[in-house]
Amino acid sequence: MKYPNGIIKKNIHQQNTDYANRGMDLEYEINISNDYYKEQNMALIYKKATPMKATKINYSNNKKQITEGFFEIASTTDYNGLYKGKYIDFEAKTTNSTTSFPLSNIHQHQLEHLKKVNELGGISFVIIAFTKLGQTFLLTTEKIFDIMKDRKSIPLAYVKQHGYLIEQKFMPRLDYLLIVDQLLEEKNEI
Amino acid sequence: MKYPNGIIKKNIHQQNTDYANRGMDLEYEINISNDYYKEQNMALIYKKATPMKATKINYSNNKKQITEGFFEIASTTDYNGLYKGKYIDFEAKTTNSTTSFPLSNIHQHQLEHLKKVNELGGISFVIIAFTKLGQTFLLTTEKIFDIMKDRKSIPLAYVKQHGYLIEQKFMPRLDYLLIVDQLLEEKNEI
């Protein structure tokens, strides 16, 4: 079992305070949660590699070194994988706002991708961390498309009402699969 | 509908000859098949980005240019995605051999990954192109692990007996989801 360095179990209140203070590195939280899920044989969920294009490569001294390259725009979402036989796909975003999540934070093509995942029978959602509140929520793609009809940002009240607060624990740090279990139950799929 | 440049519909015999002659670019065949599946709203299956690490980045002239970087070893397989709600995961390999597929072509950690996908209820397999024969097969992870007990390469006869020949068509070029349908039927999952 890999432990993140220097983690000490704390009560939820202390954790939340710490998260708020240090700005909550959401990607790290999700990655170590995914490591835990994998070690426990619960799920295989991966962060996709940042797409880059190598345009010049030096083949000398026996290893290929990139000497020129560019970052490319991700065509899909950050995370995908397997849980209970199902295909899971999600994007993870943070906001410093304490009142709403601006939808401009998610690319239109990523939203379309999430919608397509739903249509093809997968499970898709967005994980939104309100860093200053120390709270992280899961909001399903359906609920995002519902609010997008009227608004360009998602009010925190809407996230609280239609999303799910993700429990922050020692292990896994962000237990978002607990919420996925609820989603599957609601769909009567498990 | 995106057409690959200069493709003209041919009969199967001609196609096979052409594939054999030009060495069959398997990655290209799979990618355009996946494009077709996506456009037809049948499946979402993606080639993962080649993992690279950018170690020096130039932030001048308004775009981030990588000036030093390295290729990293892929921790998983080349392709994954969603079909009929299911999680699909596979590796694609070519061989010039006309008699067998050397198992050394697949990394041990990739085989372990495929096995784990199976254990968690996903669909996993390897697509093997025998380029000189112009034939491409799908072999399930189970069948690969079966033969690995005794051998370091998979005889073509074994691939023919326990695998599935993938039909090569105009569109999609390599219709491997037809085989996945068969696998799902055998598991009584559709």
PDB file of C-alpha atoms in Angstrom, chain B residues 42-176:
ATOM      1  CA  MET B  42     -21.808   2.780 -31.548  1.00  0.00           C
ATOM      2  CA  ALA B  43     -18.824   3.086 -29.261  1.00  0.00           C
ATOM      3  CA  LEU B  44     -16.268   5.481 -27.832  1.00  0.00           C
ATOM      4  CA  ILE B  45     -12.863   3.911 -28.034  1.00  0.00           C
ATOM      5  CA  TYR B  46      -9.659   5.919 -27.937  1.00  0.00           C
ATOM      6  CA  LYS B  47      -5.986   5.409 -28.443  1.00  0.00           C
ATOM      7  CA  LYS B  48      -4.182   6.661 -25.394  1.00  0.00           C
ATOM      8  CA  ALA B  49      -1.660   9.434 -25.857  1.00  0.00           C
ATOM      9  CA  THR B  50       1.964   8.328 -25.891  1.00  0.00           C
ATOM     10  CA  PRO B  51       3.109   9.237 -22.398  1.00  0.00           C
ATOM     11  CA  MET B  52       5.815  11.882 -22.454  1.00  0.00           C
ATOM     12  CA  LYS B  53       7.290  14.032 -19.750  1.00  0.00           C
ATOM     13  CA  ALA B  54       8.186  17.616 -20.565  1.00  0.00           C
ATOM     14  CA  THR B  55      11.224  18.621 -18.495  1.00  0.00           C
ATOM     15  CA  LYS B  56      11.901  22.064 -19.993  1.00  0.00           C
ATOM     16  CA  ILE B  57       9.243  24.398 -21.299  1.00  0.00           C
ATOM     17  CA  ASN B  58       9.671  27.721 -23.069  1.00  0.00           C
ATOM     18  CA  TYR B  59       6.814  30.080 -22.186  1.00  0.00           C
ATOM     19  CA  SER B  60       7.827  32.898 -24.533  1.00  0.00           C
ATOM     20  CA  ASN B  61       5.992  33.910 -27.725  1.00  0.00           C
ATOM     21  CA  ASN B  62       2.639  33.130 -26.166  1.00  0.00           C
ATOM     22  CA  LYS B  63       2.573  29.348 -26.487  1.00  0.00           C
ATOM     23  CA  LYS B  64       4.158  26.734 -24.342  1.00  0.00           C
ATOM     24  CA  GLN B  65       6.873  24.984 -26.313  1.00  0.00           C
ATOM     25  CA  ILE B  66       8.591  21.910 -24.966  1.00  0.00           C
ATOM     26  CA  THR B  67      12.359  22.212 -25.344  1.00  0.00           C
ATOM     27  CA  GLU B  68      13.288  19.073 -23.451  1.00  0.00           C
ATOM     28  CA  GLY B  69      11.306  15.957 -22.715  1.00  0.00           C
ATOM     29  CA  PHE B  70      11.319  12.199 -22.546  1.00  0.00           C
ATOM     30  CA  PHE B  71       9.101   9.339 -23.585  1.00  0.00           C
ATOM     31  CA  GLU B  72       7.762   7.384 -20.655  1.00  0.00           C
ATOM     32  CA  ILE B  73       6.838   3.713 -20.526  1.00  0.00           C
ATOM     33  CA  ALA B  74       3.108   3.173 -20.930  1.00  0.00           C
ATOM     34  CA  SER B  75       1.700   1.748 -17.714  1.00  0.00           C
ATOM     35  CA  THR B  76      -1.349   0.266 -19.383  1.00  0.00           C
ATOM     36  CA  THR B  77      -2.556  -0.680 -22.862  1.00  0.00           C
ATOM     37  CA  ASP B  78      -2.990   1.303 -26.075  1.00  0.00           C
ATOM     38  CA  TYR B  79      -6.768   1.448 -26.297  1.00  0.00           C
ATOM     39  CA  ASN B  80      -9.722   1.675 -23.986  1.00  0.00           C
ATOM     40  CA  GLY B  81     -13.279   2.829 -24.107  1.00  0.00           C
ATOM     41  CA  LEU B  82     -16.971   2.158 -23.964  1.00  0.00           C
ATOM     42  CA  TYR B  83     -19.204  -0.230 -25.905  1.00  0.00           C
ATOM     43  CA  LYS B  84     -22.748  -1.169 -24.889  1.00  0.00           C
ATOM     44  CA  GLY B  85     -22.134   0.258 -21.445  1.00  0.00           C
ATOM     45  CA  LYS B  86     -19.149  -2.053 -21.002  1.00  0.00           C
ATOM     46  CA  TYR B  87     -15.547  -1.126 -20.432  1.00  0.00           C
ATOM     47  CA  ILE B  88     -13.309  -2.330 -23.284  1.00  0.00           C
ATOM     48  CA  ASP B  89      -9.519  -2.486 -23.057  1.00  0.00           C
ATOM     49  CA  PHE B  90      -7.016  -3.866 -25.516  1.00  0.00           C
ATOM     50  CA  GLU B  91      -3.525  -3.861 -26.871  1.00  0.00           C
ATOM     51  CA  ALA B  92      -2.752  -4.028 -30.589  1.00  0.00           C
ATOM     52  CA  LYS B  93       0.380  -5.664 -31.975  1.00  0.00           C
ATOM     53  CA  THR B  94       1.776  -6.650 -35.325  1.00  0.00           C
ATOM     54  CA  THR B  95       4.190  -9.389 -36.231  1.00  0.00           C
ATOM     55  CA  ASN B  96       6.114 -10.166 -39.398  1.00  0.00           C
ATOM     56  CA  SER B  97       6.177 -13.831 -38.478  1.00  0.00           C
ATOM     57  CA  THR B  98       3.953 -16.140 -40.518  1.00  0.00           C
ATOM     58  CA  THR B  99       3.931 -18.900 -37.930  1.00  0.00           C
ATOM     59  CA  SER B 100       3.631 -17.426 -34.435  1.00  0.00           C
ATOM     60  CA  PHE B 101       3.305 -14.320 -32.296  1.00  0.00           C
ATOM     61  CA  PRO B 102       6.156 -13.816 -29.808  1.00  0.00           C
ATOM     62  CA  LEU B 103       4.752 -13.003 -26.372  1.00  0.00           C
ATOM     63  CA  SER B 104       7.786 -10.826 -25.674  1.00  0.00           C
ATOM     64  CA  ASN B 105       6.010  -8.263 -27.900  1.00  0.00           C
ATOM     65  CA  ILE B 106       3.663  -7.506 -25.017  1.00  0.00           C
ATOM     66  CA  HIS B 107       5.001  -6.148 -21.742  1.00  0.00           C
ATOM     67  CA  GLN B 108       4.273  -8.196 -18.663  1.00  0.00           C
ATOM     68  CA  HIS B 109       2.617  -5.219 -16.929  1.00  0.00           C
ATOM     69  CA  GLN B 110       0.295  -4.821 -19.917  1.00  0.00           C
ATOM     70  CA  LEU B 111      -0.751  -8.464 -19.646  1.00  0.00           C
ATOM     71  CA  GLU B 112      -1.342  -8.007 -15.931  1.00  0.00           C
ATOM     72  CA  HIS B 113      -3.436  -4.943 -16.696  1.00  0.00           C
ATOM     73  CA  LEU B 114      -5.572  -6.885 -19.200  1.00  0.00           C
ATOM     74  CA  LYS B 115      -6.061  -9.656 -16.648  1.00  0.00           C
ATOM     75  CA  LYS B 116      -7.159  -7.141 -14.026  1.00  0.00           C
ATOM     76  CA  VAL B 117      -9.662  -5.651 -16.479  1.00  0.00           C
ATOM     77  CA  ASN B 118     -11.188  -9.111 -16.875  1.00  0.00           C
ATOM     78  CA  GLU B 119     -11.324  -9.677 -13.148  1.00  0.00           C
ATOM     79  CA  LEU B 120     -13.185  -6.399 -12.684  1.00  0.00           C
ATOM     80  CA  GLY B 121     -15.819  -7.289 -15.273  1.00  0.00           C
ATOM     81  CA  GLY B 122     -14.424  -5.483 -18.304  1.00  0.00           C
ATOM     82  CA  ILE B 123     -13.760  -6.906 -21.765  1.00  0.00           C
ATOM     83  CA  SER B 124     -10.089  -7.254 -22.615  1.00  0.00           C
ATOM     84  CA  PHE B 125      -8.154  -8.741 -25.481  1.00  0.00           C
ATOM     85  CA  VAL B 126      -5.234  -8.345 -27.832  1.00  0.00           C
ATOM     86  CA  ILE B 127      -5.538  -7.604 -31.536  1.00  0.00           C
ATOM     87  CA  ILE B 128      -2.737  -9.324 -33.419  1.00  0.00           C
ATOM     88  CA  ALA B 129      -1.972  -8.501 -37.047  1.00  0.00           C
ATOM     89  CA  PHE B 130       0.040 -11.024 -39.008  1.00  0.00           C
ATOM     90  CA  THR B 131       1.158  -8.472 -41.567  1.00  0.00           C
ATOM     91  CA  LYS B 132       2.653 -10.889 -44.090  1.00  0.00           C
ATOM     92  CA  LEU B 133      -0.524 -12.946 -44.074  1.00  0.00           C
ATOM     93  CA  GLY B 134      -2.768  -9.889 -44.267  1.00  0.00           C
ATOM     94  CA  GLN B 135      -4.839 -11.323 -41.426  1.00  0.00           C
ATOM     95  CA  THR B 136      -5.742  -9.753 -38.122  1.00  0.00           C
ATOM     96  CA  PHE B 137      -7.087 -11.663 -35.144  1.00  0.00           C
ATOM     97  CA  LEU B 138      -8.665 -10.919 -31.816  1.00  0.00           C
ATOM     98  CA  LEU B 139      -7.483 -13.140 -28.975  1.00  0.00           C
ATOM     99  CA  THR B 140      -9.014 -12.835 -25.522  1.00  0.00           C
ATOM    100  CA  THR B 141      -6.871 -12.317 -22.454  1.00  0.00           C
ATOM    101  CA  GLU B 142      -7.987 -15.682 -21.055  1.00  0.00           C
ATOM    102  CA  LYS B 143      -6.690 -17.497 -24.128  1.00  0.00           C
ATOM    103  CA  ILE B 144      -3.403 -15.637 -23.941  1.00  0.00           C
ATOM    104  CA  PHE B 145      -2.897 -16.608 -20.315  1.00  0.00           C
ATOM    105  CA  ASP B 146      -3.809 -20.213 -21.156  1.00  0.00           C
ATOM    106  CA  ILE B 147      -1.043 -20.532 -23.733  1.00  0.00           C
ATOM    107  CA  MET B 148       1.474 -18.537 -21.690  1.00  0.00           C
ATOM    108  CA  LYS B 149       1.667 -21.397 -19.198  1.00  0.00           C
ATOM    109  CA  ASP B 150       3.483 -23.532 -21.766  1.00  0.00           C
ATOM    110  CA  ARG B 151       4.929 -21.249 -24.388  1.00  0.00           C
ATOM    111  CA  LYS B 152       6.795 -18.039 -25.070  1.00  0.00           C
ATOM    112  CA  SER B 153       5.094 -17.473 -28.381  1.00  0.00           C
ATOM    113  CA  ILE B 154       1.596 -18.115 -29.629  1.00  0.00           C
ATOM    114  CA  PRO B 155       1.472 -20.419 -32.674  1.00  0.00           C
ATOM    115  CA  LEU B 156      -0.651 -19.129 -35.548  1.00  0.00           C
ATOM    116  CA  ALA B 157      -2.645 -22.375 -35.364  1.00  0.00           C
ATOM    117  CA  TYR B 158      -3.561 -21.550 -31.749  1.00  0.00           C
ATOM    118  CA  VAL B 159      -4.578 -18.022 -32.726  1.00  0.00           C
ATOM    119  CA  LYS B 160      -6.759 -19.421 -35.525  1.00  0.00           C
ATOM    120  CA  GLN B 161      -8.341 -22.010 -33.258  1.00  0.00           C
ATOM    121  CA  HIS B 162      -8.920 -19.931 -30.133  1.00  0.00           C
ATOM    122  CA  GLY B 163      -9.028 -16.435 -31.565  1.00  0.00           C
ATOM    123  CA  TYR B 164     -11.330 -14.714 -34.030  1.00  0.00           C
ATOM    124  CA  LEU B 165     -10.414 -13.513 -37.504  1.00  0.00           C
ATOM    125  CA  ILE B 166     -11.414  -9.836 -37.761  1.00  0.00           C
ATOM    126  CA  GLU B 167     -13.270  -9.002 -40.918  1.00  0.00           C
ATOM    127  CA  GLN B 168     -11.580  -6.340 -43.043  1.00  0.00           C
ATOM    128  CA  LYS B 169     -14.160  -4.148 -44.693  1.00  0.00           C
ATOM    129  CA  PHE B 170     -14.504  -0.782 -46.295  1.00  0.00           C
ATOM    130  CA  MET B 171     -16.096   0.689 -43.185  1.00  0.00           C
ATOM    131  CA  PRO B 172     -15.194   0.075 -40.493  1.00  0.00           C
ATOM    132  CA  ARG B 173     -11.858  -1.098 -41.723  1.00  0.00           C
ATOM    133  CA  LEU B 174     -11.336  -3.627 -38.939  1.00  0.00           C
ATOM    134  CA  ASP B 175     -14.704  -4.548 -37.517  1.00  0.00           C
ATOM    135  CA  TYR B 176     -13.485  -5.888 -34.203  1.00  0.00           C
TER     136      TYR B 176
END
